[in-house]
Structure formats: C-alpha cells, structure tokens
mmCIF file of C-alpha atoms in Angstrom:
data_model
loop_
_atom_site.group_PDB
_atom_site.id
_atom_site.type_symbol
_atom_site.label_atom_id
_atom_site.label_comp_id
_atom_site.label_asym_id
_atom_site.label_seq_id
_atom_site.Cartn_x
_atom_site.Cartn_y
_atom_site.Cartn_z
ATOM 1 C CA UNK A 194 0.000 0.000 0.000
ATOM 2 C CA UNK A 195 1.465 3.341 -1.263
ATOM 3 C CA UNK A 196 1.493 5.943 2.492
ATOM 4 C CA UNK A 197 0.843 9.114 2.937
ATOM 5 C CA UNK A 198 2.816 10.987 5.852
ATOM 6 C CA UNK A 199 0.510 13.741 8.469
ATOM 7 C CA UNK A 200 1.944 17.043 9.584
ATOM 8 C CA UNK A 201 3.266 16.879 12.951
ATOM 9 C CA UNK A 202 1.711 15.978 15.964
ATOM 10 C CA UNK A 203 -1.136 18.513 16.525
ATOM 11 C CA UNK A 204 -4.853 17.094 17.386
ATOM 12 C CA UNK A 205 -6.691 19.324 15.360
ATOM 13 C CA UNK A 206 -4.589 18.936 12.245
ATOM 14 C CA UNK A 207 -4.445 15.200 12.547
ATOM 15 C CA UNK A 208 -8.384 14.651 12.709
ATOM 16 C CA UNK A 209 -8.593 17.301 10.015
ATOM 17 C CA UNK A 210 -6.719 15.687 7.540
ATOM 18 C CA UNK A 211 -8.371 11.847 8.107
ATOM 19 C CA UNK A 212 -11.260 13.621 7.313
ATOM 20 C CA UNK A 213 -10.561 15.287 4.564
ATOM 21 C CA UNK A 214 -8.599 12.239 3.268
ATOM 22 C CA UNK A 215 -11.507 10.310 3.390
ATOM 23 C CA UNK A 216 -14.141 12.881 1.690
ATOM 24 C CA UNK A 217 -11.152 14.177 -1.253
ATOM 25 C CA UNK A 218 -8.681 11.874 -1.482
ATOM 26 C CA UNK A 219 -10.299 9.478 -3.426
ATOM 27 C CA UNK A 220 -7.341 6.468 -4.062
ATOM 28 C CA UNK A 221 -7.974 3.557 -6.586
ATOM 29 C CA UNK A 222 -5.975 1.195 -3.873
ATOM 30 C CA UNK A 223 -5.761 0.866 -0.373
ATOM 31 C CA UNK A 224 -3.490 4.229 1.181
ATOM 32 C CA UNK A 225 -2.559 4.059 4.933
ATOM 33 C CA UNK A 226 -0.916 6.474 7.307
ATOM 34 C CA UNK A 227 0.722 5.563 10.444
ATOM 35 C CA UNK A 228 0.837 9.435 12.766
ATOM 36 C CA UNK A 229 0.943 10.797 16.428
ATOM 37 C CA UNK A 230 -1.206 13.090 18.495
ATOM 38 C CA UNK A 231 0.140 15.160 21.312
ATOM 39 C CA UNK A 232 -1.617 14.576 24.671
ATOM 40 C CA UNK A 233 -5.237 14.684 23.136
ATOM 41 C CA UNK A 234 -8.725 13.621 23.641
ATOM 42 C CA UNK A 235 -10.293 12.285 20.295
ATOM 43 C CA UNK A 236 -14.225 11.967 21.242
ATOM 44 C CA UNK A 237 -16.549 10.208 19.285
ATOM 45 C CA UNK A 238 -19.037 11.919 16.775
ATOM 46 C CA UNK A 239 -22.314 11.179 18.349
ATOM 47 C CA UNK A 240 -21.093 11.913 22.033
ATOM 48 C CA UNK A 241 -21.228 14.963 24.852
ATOM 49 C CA UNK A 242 -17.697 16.281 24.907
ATOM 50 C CA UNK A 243 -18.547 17.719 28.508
ATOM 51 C CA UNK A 244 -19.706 14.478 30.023
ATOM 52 C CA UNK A 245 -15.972 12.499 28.265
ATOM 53 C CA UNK A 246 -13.573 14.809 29.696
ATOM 54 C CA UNK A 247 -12.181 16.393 32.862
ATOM 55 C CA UNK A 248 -12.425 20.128 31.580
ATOM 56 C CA UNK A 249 -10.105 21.018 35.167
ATOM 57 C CA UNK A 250 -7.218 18.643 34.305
ATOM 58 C CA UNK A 251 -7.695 19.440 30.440
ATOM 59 C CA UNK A 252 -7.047 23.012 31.180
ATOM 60 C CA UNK A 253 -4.364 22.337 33.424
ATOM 61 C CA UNK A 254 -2.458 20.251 31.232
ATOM 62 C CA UNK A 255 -2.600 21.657 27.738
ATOM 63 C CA UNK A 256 -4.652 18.576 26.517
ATOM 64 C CA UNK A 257 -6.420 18.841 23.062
ATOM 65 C CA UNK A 258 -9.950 18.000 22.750
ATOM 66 C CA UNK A 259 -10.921 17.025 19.347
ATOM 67 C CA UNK A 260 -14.176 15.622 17.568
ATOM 68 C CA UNK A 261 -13.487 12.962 15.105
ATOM 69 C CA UNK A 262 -16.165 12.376 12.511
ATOM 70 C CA UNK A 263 -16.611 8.225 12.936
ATOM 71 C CA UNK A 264 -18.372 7.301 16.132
ATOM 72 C CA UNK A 265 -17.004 5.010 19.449
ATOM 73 C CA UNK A 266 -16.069 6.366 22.570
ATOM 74 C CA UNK A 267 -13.417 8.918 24.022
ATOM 75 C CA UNK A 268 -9.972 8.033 23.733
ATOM 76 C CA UNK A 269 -6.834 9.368 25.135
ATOM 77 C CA UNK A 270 -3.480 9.898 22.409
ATOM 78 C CA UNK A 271 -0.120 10.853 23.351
ATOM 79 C CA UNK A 272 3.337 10.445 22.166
ATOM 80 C CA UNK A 273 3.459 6.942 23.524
ATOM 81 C CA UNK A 274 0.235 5.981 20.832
ATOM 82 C CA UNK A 275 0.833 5.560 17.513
ATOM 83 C CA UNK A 276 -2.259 6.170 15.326
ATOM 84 C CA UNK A 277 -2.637 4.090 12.140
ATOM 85 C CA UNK A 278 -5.436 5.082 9.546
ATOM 86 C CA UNK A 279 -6.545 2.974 6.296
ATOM 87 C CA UNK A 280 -8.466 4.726 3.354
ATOM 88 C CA UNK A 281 -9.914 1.707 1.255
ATOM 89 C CA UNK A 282 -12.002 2.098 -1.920
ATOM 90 C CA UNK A 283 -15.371 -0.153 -1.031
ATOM 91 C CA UNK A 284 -17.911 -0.484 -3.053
ATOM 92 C CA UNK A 285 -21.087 -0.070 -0.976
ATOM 93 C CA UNK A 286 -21.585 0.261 3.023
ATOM 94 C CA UNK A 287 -23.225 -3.361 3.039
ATOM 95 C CA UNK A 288 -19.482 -4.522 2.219
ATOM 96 C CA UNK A 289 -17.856 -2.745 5.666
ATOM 97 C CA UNK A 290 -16.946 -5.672 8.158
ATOM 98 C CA UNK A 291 -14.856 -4.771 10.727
ATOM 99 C CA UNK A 292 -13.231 -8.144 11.184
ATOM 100 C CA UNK A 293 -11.530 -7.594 7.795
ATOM 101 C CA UNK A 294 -10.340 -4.296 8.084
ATOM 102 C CA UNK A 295 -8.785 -4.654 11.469
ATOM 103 C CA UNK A 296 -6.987 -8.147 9.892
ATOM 104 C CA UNK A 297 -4.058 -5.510 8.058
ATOM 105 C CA UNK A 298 -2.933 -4.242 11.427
ATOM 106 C CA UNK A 299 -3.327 -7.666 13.028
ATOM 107 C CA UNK A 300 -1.075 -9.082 10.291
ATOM 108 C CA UNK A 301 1.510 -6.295 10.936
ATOM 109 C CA UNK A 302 1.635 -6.527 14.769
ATOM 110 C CA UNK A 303 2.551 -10.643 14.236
ATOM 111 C CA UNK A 304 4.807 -9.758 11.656
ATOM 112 C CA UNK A 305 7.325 -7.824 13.823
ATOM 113 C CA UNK A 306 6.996 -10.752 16.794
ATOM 114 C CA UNK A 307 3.580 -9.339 18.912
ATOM 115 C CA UNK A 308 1.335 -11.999 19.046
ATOM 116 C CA UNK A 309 -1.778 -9.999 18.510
ATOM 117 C CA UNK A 310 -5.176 -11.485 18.746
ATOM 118 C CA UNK A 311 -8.854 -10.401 16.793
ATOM 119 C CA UNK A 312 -11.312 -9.902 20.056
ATOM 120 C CA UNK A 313 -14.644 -8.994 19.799
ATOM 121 C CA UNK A 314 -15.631 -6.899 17.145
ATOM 122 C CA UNK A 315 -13.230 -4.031 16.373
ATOM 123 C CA UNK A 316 -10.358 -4.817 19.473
ATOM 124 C CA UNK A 317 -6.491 -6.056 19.129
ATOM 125 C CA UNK A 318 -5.421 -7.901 22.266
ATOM 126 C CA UNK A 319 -2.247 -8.937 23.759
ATOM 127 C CA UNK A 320 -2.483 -12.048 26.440
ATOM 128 C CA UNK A 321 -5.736 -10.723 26.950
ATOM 129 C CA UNK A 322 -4.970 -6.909 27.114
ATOM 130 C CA UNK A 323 -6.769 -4.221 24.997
ATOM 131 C CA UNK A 324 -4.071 -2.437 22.878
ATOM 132 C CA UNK A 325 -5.345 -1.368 19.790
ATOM 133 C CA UNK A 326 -9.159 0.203 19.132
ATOM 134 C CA UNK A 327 -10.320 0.812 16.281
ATOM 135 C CA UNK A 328 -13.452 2.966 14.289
ATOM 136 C CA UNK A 329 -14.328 3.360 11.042
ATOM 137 C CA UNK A 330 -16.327 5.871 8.877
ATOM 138 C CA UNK A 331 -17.711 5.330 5.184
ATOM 139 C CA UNK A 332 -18.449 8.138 2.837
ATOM 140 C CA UNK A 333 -18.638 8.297 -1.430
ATOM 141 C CA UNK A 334 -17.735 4.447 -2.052
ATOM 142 C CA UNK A 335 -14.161 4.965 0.615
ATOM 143 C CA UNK A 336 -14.153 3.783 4.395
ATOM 144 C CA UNK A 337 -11.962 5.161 6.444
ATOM 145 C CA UNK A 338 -10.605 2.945 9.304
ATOM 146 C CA UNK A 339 -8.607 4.337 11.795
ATOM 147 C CA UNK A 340 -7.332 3.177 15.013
ATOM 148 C CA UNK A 341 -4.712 3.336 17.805
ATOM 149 C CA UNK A 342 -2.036 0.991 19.100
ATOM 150 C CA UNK A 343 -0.841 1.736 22.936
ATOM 151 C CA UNK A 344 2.707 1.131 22.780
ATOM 152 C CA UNK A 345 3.347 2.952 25.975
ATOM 153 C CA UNK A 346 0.381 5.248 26.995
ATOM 154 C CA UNK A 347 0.265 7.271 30.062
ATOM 155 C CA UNK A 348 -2.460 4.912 31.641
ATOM 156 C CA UNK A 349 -2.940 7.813 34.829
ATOM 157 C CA UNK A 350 -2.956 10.995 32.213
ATOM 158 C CA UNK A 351 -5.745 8.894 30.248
ATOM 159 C CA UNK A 352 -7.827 8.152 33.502
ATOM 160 C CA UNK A 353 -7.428 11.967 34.423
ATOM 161 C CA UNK A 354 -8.390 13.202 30.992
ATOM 162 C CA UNK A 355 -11.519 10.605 30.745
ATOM 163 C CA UNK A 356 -13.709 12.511 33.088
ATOM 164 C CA UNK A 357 -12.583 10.719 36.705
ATOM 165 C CA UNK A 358 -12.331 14.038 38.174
ATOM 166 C CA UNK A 359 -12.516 12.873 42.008
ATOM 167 C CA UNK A 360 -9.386 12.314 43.623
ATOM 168 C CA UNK A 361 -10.801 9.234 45.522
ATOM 169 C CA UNK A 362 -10.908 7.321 42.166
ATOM 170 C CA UNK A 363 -8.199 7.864 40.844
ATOM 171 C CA UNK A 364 -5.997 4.706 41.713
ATOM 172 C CA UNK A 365 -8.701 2.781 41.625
ATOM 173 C CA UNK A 366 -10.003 3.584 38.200
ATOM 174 C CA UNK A 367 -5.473 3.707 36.840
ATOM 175 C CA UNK A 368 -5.479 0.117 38.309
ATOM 176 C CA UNK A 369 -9.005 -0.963 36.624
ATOM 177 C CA UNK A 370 -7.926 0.289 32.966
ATOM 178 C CA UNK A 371 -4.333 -1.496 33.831
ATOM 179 C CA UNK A 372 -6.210 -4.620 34.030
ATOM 180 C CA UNK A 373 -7.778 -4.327 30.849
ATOM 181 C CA UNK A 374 -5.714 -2.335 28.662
ATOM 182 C CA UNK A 375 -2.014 -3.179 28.091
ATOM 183 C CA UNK A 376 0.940 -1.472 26.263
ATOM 184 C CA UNK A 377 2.691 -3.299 23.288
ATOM 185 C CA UNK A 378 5.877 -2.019 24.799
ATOM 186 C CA UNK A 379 5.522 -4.553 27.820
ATOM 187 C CA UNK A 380 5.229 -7.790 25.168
ATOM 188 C CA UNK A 381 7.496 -6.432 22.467
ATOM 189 C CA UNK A 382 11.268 -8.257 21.621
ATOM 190 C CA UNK A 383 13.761 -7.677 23.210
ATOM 191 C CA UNK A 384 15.772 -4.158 21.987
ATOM 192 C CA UNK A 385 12.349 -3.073 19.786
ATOM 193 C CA UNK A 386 11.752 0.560 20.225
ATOM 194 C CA UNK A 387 9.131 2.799 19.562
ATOM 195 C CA UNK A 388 10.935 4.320 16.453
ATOM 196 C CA UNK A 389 11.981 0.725 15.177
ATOM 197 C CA UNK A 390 8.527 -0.927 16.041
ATOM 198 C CA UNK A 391 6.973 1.954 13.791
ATOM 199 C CA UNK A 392 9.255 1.395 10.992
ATOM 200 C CA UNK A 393 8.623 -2.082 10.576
ATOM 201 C CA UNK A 394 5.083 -1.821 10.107
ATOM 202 C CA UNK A 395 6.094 1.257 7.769
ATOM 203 C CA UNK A 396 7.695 -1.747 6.284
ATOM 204 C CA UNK A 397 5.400 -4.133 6.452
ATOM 205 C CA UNK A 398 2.291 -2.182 4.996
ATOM 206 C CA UNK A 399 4.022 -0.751 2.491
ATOM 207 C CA UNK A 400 4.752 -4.266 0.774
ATOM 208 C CA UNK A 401 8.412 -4.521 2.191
ATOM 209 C CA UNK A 402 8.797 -1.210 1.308
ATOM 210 C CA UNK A 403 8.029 -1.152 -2.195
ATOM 211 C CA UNK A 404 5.207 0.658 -2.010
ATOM 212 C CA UNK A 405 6.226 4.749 -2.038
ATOM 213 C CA UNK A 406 4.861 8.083 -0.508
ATOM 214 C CA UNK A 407 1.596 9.133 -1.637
ATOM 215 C CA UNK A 408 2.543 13.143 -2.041
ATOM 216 C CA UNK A 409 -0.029 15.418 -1.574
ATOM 217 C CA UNK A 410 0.078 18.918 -3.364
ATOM 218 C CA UNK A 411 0.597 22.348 -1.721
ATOM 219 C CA UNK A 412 -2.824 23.479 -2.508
ATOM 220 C CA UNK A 413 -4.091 19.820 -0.891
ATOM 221 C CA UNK A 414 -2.315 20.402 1.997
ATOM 222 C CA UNK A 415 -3.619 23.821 2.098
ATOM 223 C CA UNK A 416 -7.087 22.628 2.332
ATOM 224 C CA UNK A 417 -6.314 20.226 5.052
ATOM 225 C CA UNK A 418 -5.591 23.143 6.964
ATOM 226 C CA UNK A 419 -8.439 25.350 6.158
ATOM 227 C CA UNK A 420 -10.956 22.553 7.620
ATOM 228 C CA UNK A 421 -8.388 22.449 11.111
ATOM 229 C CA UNK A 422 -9.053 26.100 11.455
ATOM 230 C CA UNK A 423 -12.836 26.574 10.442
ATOM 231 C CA UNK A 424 -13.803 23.231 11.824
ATOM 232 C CA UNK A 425 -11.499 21.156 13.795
ATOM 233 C CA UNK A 426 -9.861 23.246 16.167
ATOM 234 C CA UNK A 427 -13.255 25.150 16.992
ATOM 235 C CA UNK A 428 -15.460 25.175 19.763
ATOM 236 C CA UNK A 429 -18.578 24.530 18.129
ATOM 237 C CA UNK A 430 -17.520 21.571 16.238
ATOM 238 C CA UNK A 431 -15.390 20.193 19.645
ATOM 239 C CA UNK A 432 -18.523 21.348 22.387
ATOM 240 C CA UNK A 433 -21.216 22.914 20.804
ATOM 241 C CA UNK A 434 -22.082 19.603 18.704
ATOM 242 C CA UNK A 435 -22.915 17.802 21.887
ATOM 243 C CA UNK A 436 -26.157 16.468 22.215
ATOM 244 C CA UNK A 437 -28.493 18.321 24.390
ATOM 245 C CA UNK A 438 -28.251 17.169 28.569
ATOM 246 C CA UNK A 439 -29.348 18.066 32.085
ATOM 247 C CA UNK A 440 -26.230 19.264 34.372
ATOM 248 C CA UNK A 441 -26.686 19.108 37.842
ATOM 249 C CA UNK A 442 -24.117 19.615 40.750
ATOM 250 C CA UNK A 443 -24.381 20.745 44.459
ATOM 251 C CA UNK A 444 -21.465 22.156 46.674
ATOM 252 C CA UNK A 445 -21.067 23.197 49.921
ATOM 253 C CA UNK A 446 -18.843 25.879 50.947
ATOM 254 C CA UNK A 447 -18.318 28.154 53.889
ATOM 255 C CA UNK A 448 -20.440 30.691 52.863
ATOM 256 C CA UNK A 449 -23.370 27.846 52.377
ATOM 257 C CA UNK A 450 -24.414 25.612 49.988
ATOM 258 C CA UNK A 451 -25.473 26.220 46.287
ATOM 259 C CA UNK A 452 -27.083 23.963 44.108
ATOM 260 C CA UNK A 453 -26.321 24.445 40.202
ATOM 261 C CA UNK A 454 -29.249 22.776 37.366
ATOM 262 C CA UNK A 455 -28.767 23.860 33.568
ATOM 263 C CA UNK A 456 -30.399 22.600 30.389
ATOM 264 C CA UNK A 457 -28.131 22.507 27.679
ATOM 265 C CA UNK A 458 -28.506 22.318 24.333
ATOM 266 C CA UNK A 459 -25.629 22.364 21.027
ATOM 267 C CA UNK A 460 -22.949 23.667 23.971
ATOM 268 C CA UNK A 461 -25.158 26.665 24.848
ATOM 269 C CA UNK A 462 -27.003 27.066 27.965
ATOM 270 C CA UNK A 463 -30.857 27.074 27.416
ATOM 271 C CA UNK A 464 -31.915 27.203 31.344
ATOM 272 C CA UNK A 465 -30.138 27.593 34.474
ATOM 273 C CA UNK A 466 -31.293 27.624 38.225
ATOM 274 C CA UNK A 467 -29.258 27.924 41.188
ATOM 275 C CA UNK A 468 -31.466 26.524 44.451
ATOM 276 C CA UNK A 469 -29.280 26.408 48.253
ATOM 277 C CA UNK A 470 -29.145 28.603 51.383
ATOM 278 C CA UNK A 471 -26.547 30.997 50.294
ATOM 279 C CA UNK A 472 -27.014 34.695 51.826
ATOM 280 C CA UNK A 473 -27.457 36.744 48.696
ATOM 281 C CA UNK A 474 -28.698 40.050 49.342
ATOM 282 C CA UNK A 475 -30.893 40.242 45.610
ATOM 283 C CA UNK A 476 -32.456 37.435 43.682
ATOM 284 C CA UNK A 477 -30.239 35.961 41.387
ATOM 285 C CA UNK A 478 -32.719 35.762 38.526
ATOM 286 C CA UNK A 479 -32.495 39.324 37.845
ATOM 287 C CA UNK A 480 -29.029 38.242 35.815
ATOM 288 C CA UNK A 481 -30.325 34.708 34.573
ATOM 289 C CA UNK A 482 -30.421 36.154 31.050
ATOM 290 C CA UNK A 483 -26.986 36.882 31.541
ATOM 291 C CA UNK A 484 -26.266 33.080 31.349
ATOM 292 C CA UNK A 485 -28.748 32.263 29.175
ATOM 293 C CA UNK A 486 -26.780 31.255 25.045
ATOM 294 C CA UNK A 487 -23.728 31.492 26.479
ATOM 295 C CA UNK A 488 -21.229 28.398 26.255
ATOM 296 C CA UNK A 489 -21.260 26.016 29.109
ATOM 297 C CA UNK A 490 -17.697 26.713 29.825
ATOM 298 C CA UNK A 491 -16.548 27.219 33.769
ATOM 299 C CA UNK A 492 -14.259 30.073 32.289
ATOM 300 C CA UNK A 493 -17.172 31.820 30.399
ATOM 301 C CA UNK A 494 -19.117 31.945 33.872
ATOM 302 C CA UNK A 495 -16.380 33.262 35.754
ATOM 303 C CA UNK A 496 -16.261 36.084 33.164
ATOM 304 C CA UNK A 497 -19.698 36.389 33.899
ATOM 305 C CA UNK A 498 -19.890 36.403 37.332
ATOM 306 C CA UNK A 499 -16.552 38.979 37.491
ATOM 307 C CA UNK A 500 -18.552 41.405 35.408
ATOM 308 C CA UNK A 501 -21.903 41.005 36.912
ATOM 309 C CA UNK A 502 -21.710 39.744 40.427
ATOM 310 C CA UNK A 503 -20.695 41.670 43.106
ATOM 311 C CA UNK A 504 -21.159 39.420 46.334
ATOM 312 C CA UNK A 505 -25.248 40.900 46.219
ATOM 313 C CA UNK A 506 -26.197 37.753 44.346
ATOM 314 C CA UNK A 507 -24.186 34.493 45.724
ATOM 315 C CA UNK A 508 -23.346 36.008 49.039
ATOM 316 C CA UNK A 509 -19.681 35.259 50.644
ATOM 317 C CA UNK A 510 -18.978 32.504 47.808
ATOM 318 C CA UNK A 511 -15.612 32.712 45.383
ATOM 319 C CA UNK A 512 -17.026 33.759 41.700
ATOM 320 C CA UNK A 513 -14.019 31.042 41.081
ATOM 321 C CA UNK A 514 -15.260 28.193 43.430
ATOM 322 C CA UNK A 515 -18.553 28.769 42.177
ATOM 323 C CA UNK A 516 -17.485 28.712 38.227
ATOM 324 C CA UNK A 517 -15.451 25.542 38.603
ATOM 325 C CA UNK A 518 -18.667 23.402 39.739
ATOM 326 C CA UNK A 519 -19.402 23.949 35.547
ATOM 327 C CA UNK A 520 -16.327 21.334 35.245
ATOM 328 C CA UNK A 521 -17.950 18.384 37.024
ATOM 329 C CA UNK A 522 -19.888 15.587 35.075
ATOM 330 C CA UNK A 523 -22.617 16.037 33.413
ATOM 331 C CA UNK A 524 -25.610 13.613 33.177
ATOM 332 C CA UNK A 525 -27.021 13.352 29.512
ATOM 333 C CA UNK A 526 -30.530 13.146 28.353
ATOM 334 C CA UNK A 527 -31.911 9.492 27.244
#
C-alpha cells in the first residue's frame, strides 16, 4: 500500500486531515498512514464532549480535545500511541466488516513478533490486554478505518483526561484500565523501540517497502488546513455539537451551599437555576439572562460572574469556586 505521511503531531490537524482524506482523497488502492497526536482527547461523533472529559485537568495540562467524525467512545493519544489510519475504496456500506479491516494491522503486529489477537468486534489484544481500538467511517464508495495501538500510553494521564475528576478514584479507576488495557511495549522483543517498532510496520504495509509516498500537493495540503481552522480546532464543532443534557451539581462551601441545574442544548445554555441557602442580598434571577446562550464553559461563567456579580447575588462565595462546579460531570438526556 502506497502511504501518505501527516503534519506533525497537533490534534486538530491530525483529525482534520483523516477527514478530509476520506471525503477528497479518493485512491484507486488501499493508502494508509501511520501518525501521532500530542496529549489529546479524540471523542466520538455522536457523544457529549462535557460528560468524556475532565475540563479542570484538560485546562491544566494543555490537553487537546478534538471531535473525530466516525463514532465510538473517548480516547486518550499521546506520544506513547501511535495512530494508524486505512483509506480503502469499497464499493457499498453493506461490504464494511470490521473483522476484515482490522486483519491488516493484526497481520503487521505478528509480523514484527507481537502476538496480537482479533477480540470482539473491532479490538487487538495482547495475552488478553486491549491495545489497539479501532473505528471506522464510510463516505462516497471509501471507508476510512482508523485506530490506535498503545505502545506505551500514560495509563494515569488517560484516567485523568476521561472525566474521573474525584481524587478518591483515581488509583482505583489507573489500576481498573491497567487490568484491561495493556501497552505493546511490555510484550514487544527484546531491543524493539518505539521508532523501530513503527518502521517495521512502515515496512510491512508498504509491501516490504516497495510501495512509495503518496505526495499530496501544496494546494491539498492547504485545504487540510483550512478545515483544522474553520472546523477542527473550533469550539462549536469540539462542544457545541454535543447532544443536548441536564447538568446538575451541588457544593457546599463556607459561605453555604449552592445547588447548580442547567439545560443545555448544542454547547449553549438554554436554562439555568441555582437553588441552596446561600445569603445573597438580591435574587439571582435578575441576571439569569446573563447566562442564558452562552457556552457552558466554567471560564465563560467566571467572566460572567466577574462582570456582573458583586457578592449581592451568591453572598460570601468565590465567583471562582462557584465557576469551577461547571467542570464536574454532566448527566445526559436518554
């Protein structure tokens, strides 16, 4: 199969360009790309970014949140990922079977001595161990299948990142994924590095390295960056294309307890209530509207609540403290 080589290592880029691959590239044979991401969160298309990640930690630790456009669940990239994606002419969608896509990468993990095994439906194991997933996305007669292999993931930056924002949890949830999910690194032969394990399957799936470098054009590559920047690396696409849910959290501070309940819809809040026996001295629905369309973003409320709130509202309680409960997890509608 001839390759084609991504950019670099940035998120938004890298989930630009499989799409755009996929809707313009339009190869008469198989094409595959083996890439990185930077510490990133690639969610799924048909799920709530805010209820996936740990906005807190995310901020904290310059993690990319991207929206891919095949469906599956949130998972975590970084450096110690590699990120393999197949574009494969197919005649109709009755023809996609999972089994048969996956069976390239399977092929290529035995070939350089891992002793890989087909579980389930779209899953590469190790002696039992998750370390590959895999999605897939057909459009215009091409599927694109794309995937991950954990060669040696930072298990406790993925828990953080996947929404376990509660201290108490966190070992225990590190040393539940660690039971399920392994890194290739840990069943590899002996002296195989990252760099060399990615270079023979370079080798592999590119026919012993017959196959050459697919080269895209400057004006290609151009467009591949457009869709990052109008698309990819926004907030709308990323947040604002999560399905509509109910958030709900209660806190108790010094200065009493506050309840927060907000209806939102396309990353925009549509309702909001605040119920608890803090001592403001004026009803906070006189600045409800103020809430109301805005992005359900802890950063966008403490903007709001700087500008607007002067203690008269919320009483003694931080306009910080009482922004961050928009970080916690949220509870979708069924």
């Amino acid at each position: 199969m001839q390759f084609i080589k991504y950019f670099g290592n940035d998120a938004y880029t890298n989930i630009a360009m499989d799409t755009w691959l996929l809707y313009n590239l339009k190869p008469q044979e198989a094409v595959f790309s083996l890439w990185q991401n930077k510490n990133a969160v690639i969610v799924g298309r048909n799920q709530n970014t805010f209820a996936e990640v740990n906005q807190d930690y995310i901020d904290e630790h310059d993690i990319q949140v991207v929206r891919r456009v095949s469906g599956g669940g949130a998972v975590y990239h970084d450096l110690g990922n590699i990120c393999f994606t197949f574009f494969v002419p197919v005649a109709s969608s009755a023809e996609v079977d999972f089994h048969k896509f996956v069976k390239p990468m399977y092929d290529a993990l035995r070939e350089v001595g891992i002793d890989a095994q087909i579980t389930g439906r779209n899953d590469l194991t190790v002696d039992g161990k998750k370390v590959s997933g895999n999605a897939q996305r057909y459009a215009g007669g091409y599927l694109m299948h794309h995937g991950t292999l954990l060669w040696n993931s930072n298990v406790e930056t993925m828990v953080r990142s996947l929404n376990v924002a509660d201290e108490k949890f966190i070992s225990k949830a590190a040393t539940s994924v660690r039971s399920r999910v392994g890194n290739i690194k840990d069943y590899a032969p002996a002296g195989l590095s990252l760099e060399k394990f990615w270079e023979a399957l370079q080798y592999y799936l590119s026919d012993e390295g017959k196959d050459r470098e697919y080269v895209l054009s400057g004006a290609q590559k151009q467009s591949i960056i457009d869709l990052r920047n109008k698309q990819f690396a926004s907030w709308d696409w990323n947040y604002g294309r999560s399905p509509e849910f109910d958030f709900n959290n209660h806190r108790k501070f010094d200065a009493g307890a506050i309840d927060v309940h907000a209806n939102v819809d396309k990353g925009l809040i549509k309702d909001i209530v605040f119920t608890g026996d803090f001592l403001g001295v004026r009803d906070w629905r006189e600045i409800k509207d103020r809430f109301i369309n805005q992005p359900f973003n802890a950063n966008v409320i403490y903007d709001i609540l700087q500008k607007n709130v002067d203690g008269q509202y919320f009483g003694a309680i931080d306009n910080r403290e009482l922004a961050d409960m928009f970080n916690a997890k949220t509870e979708q509608k069924l």
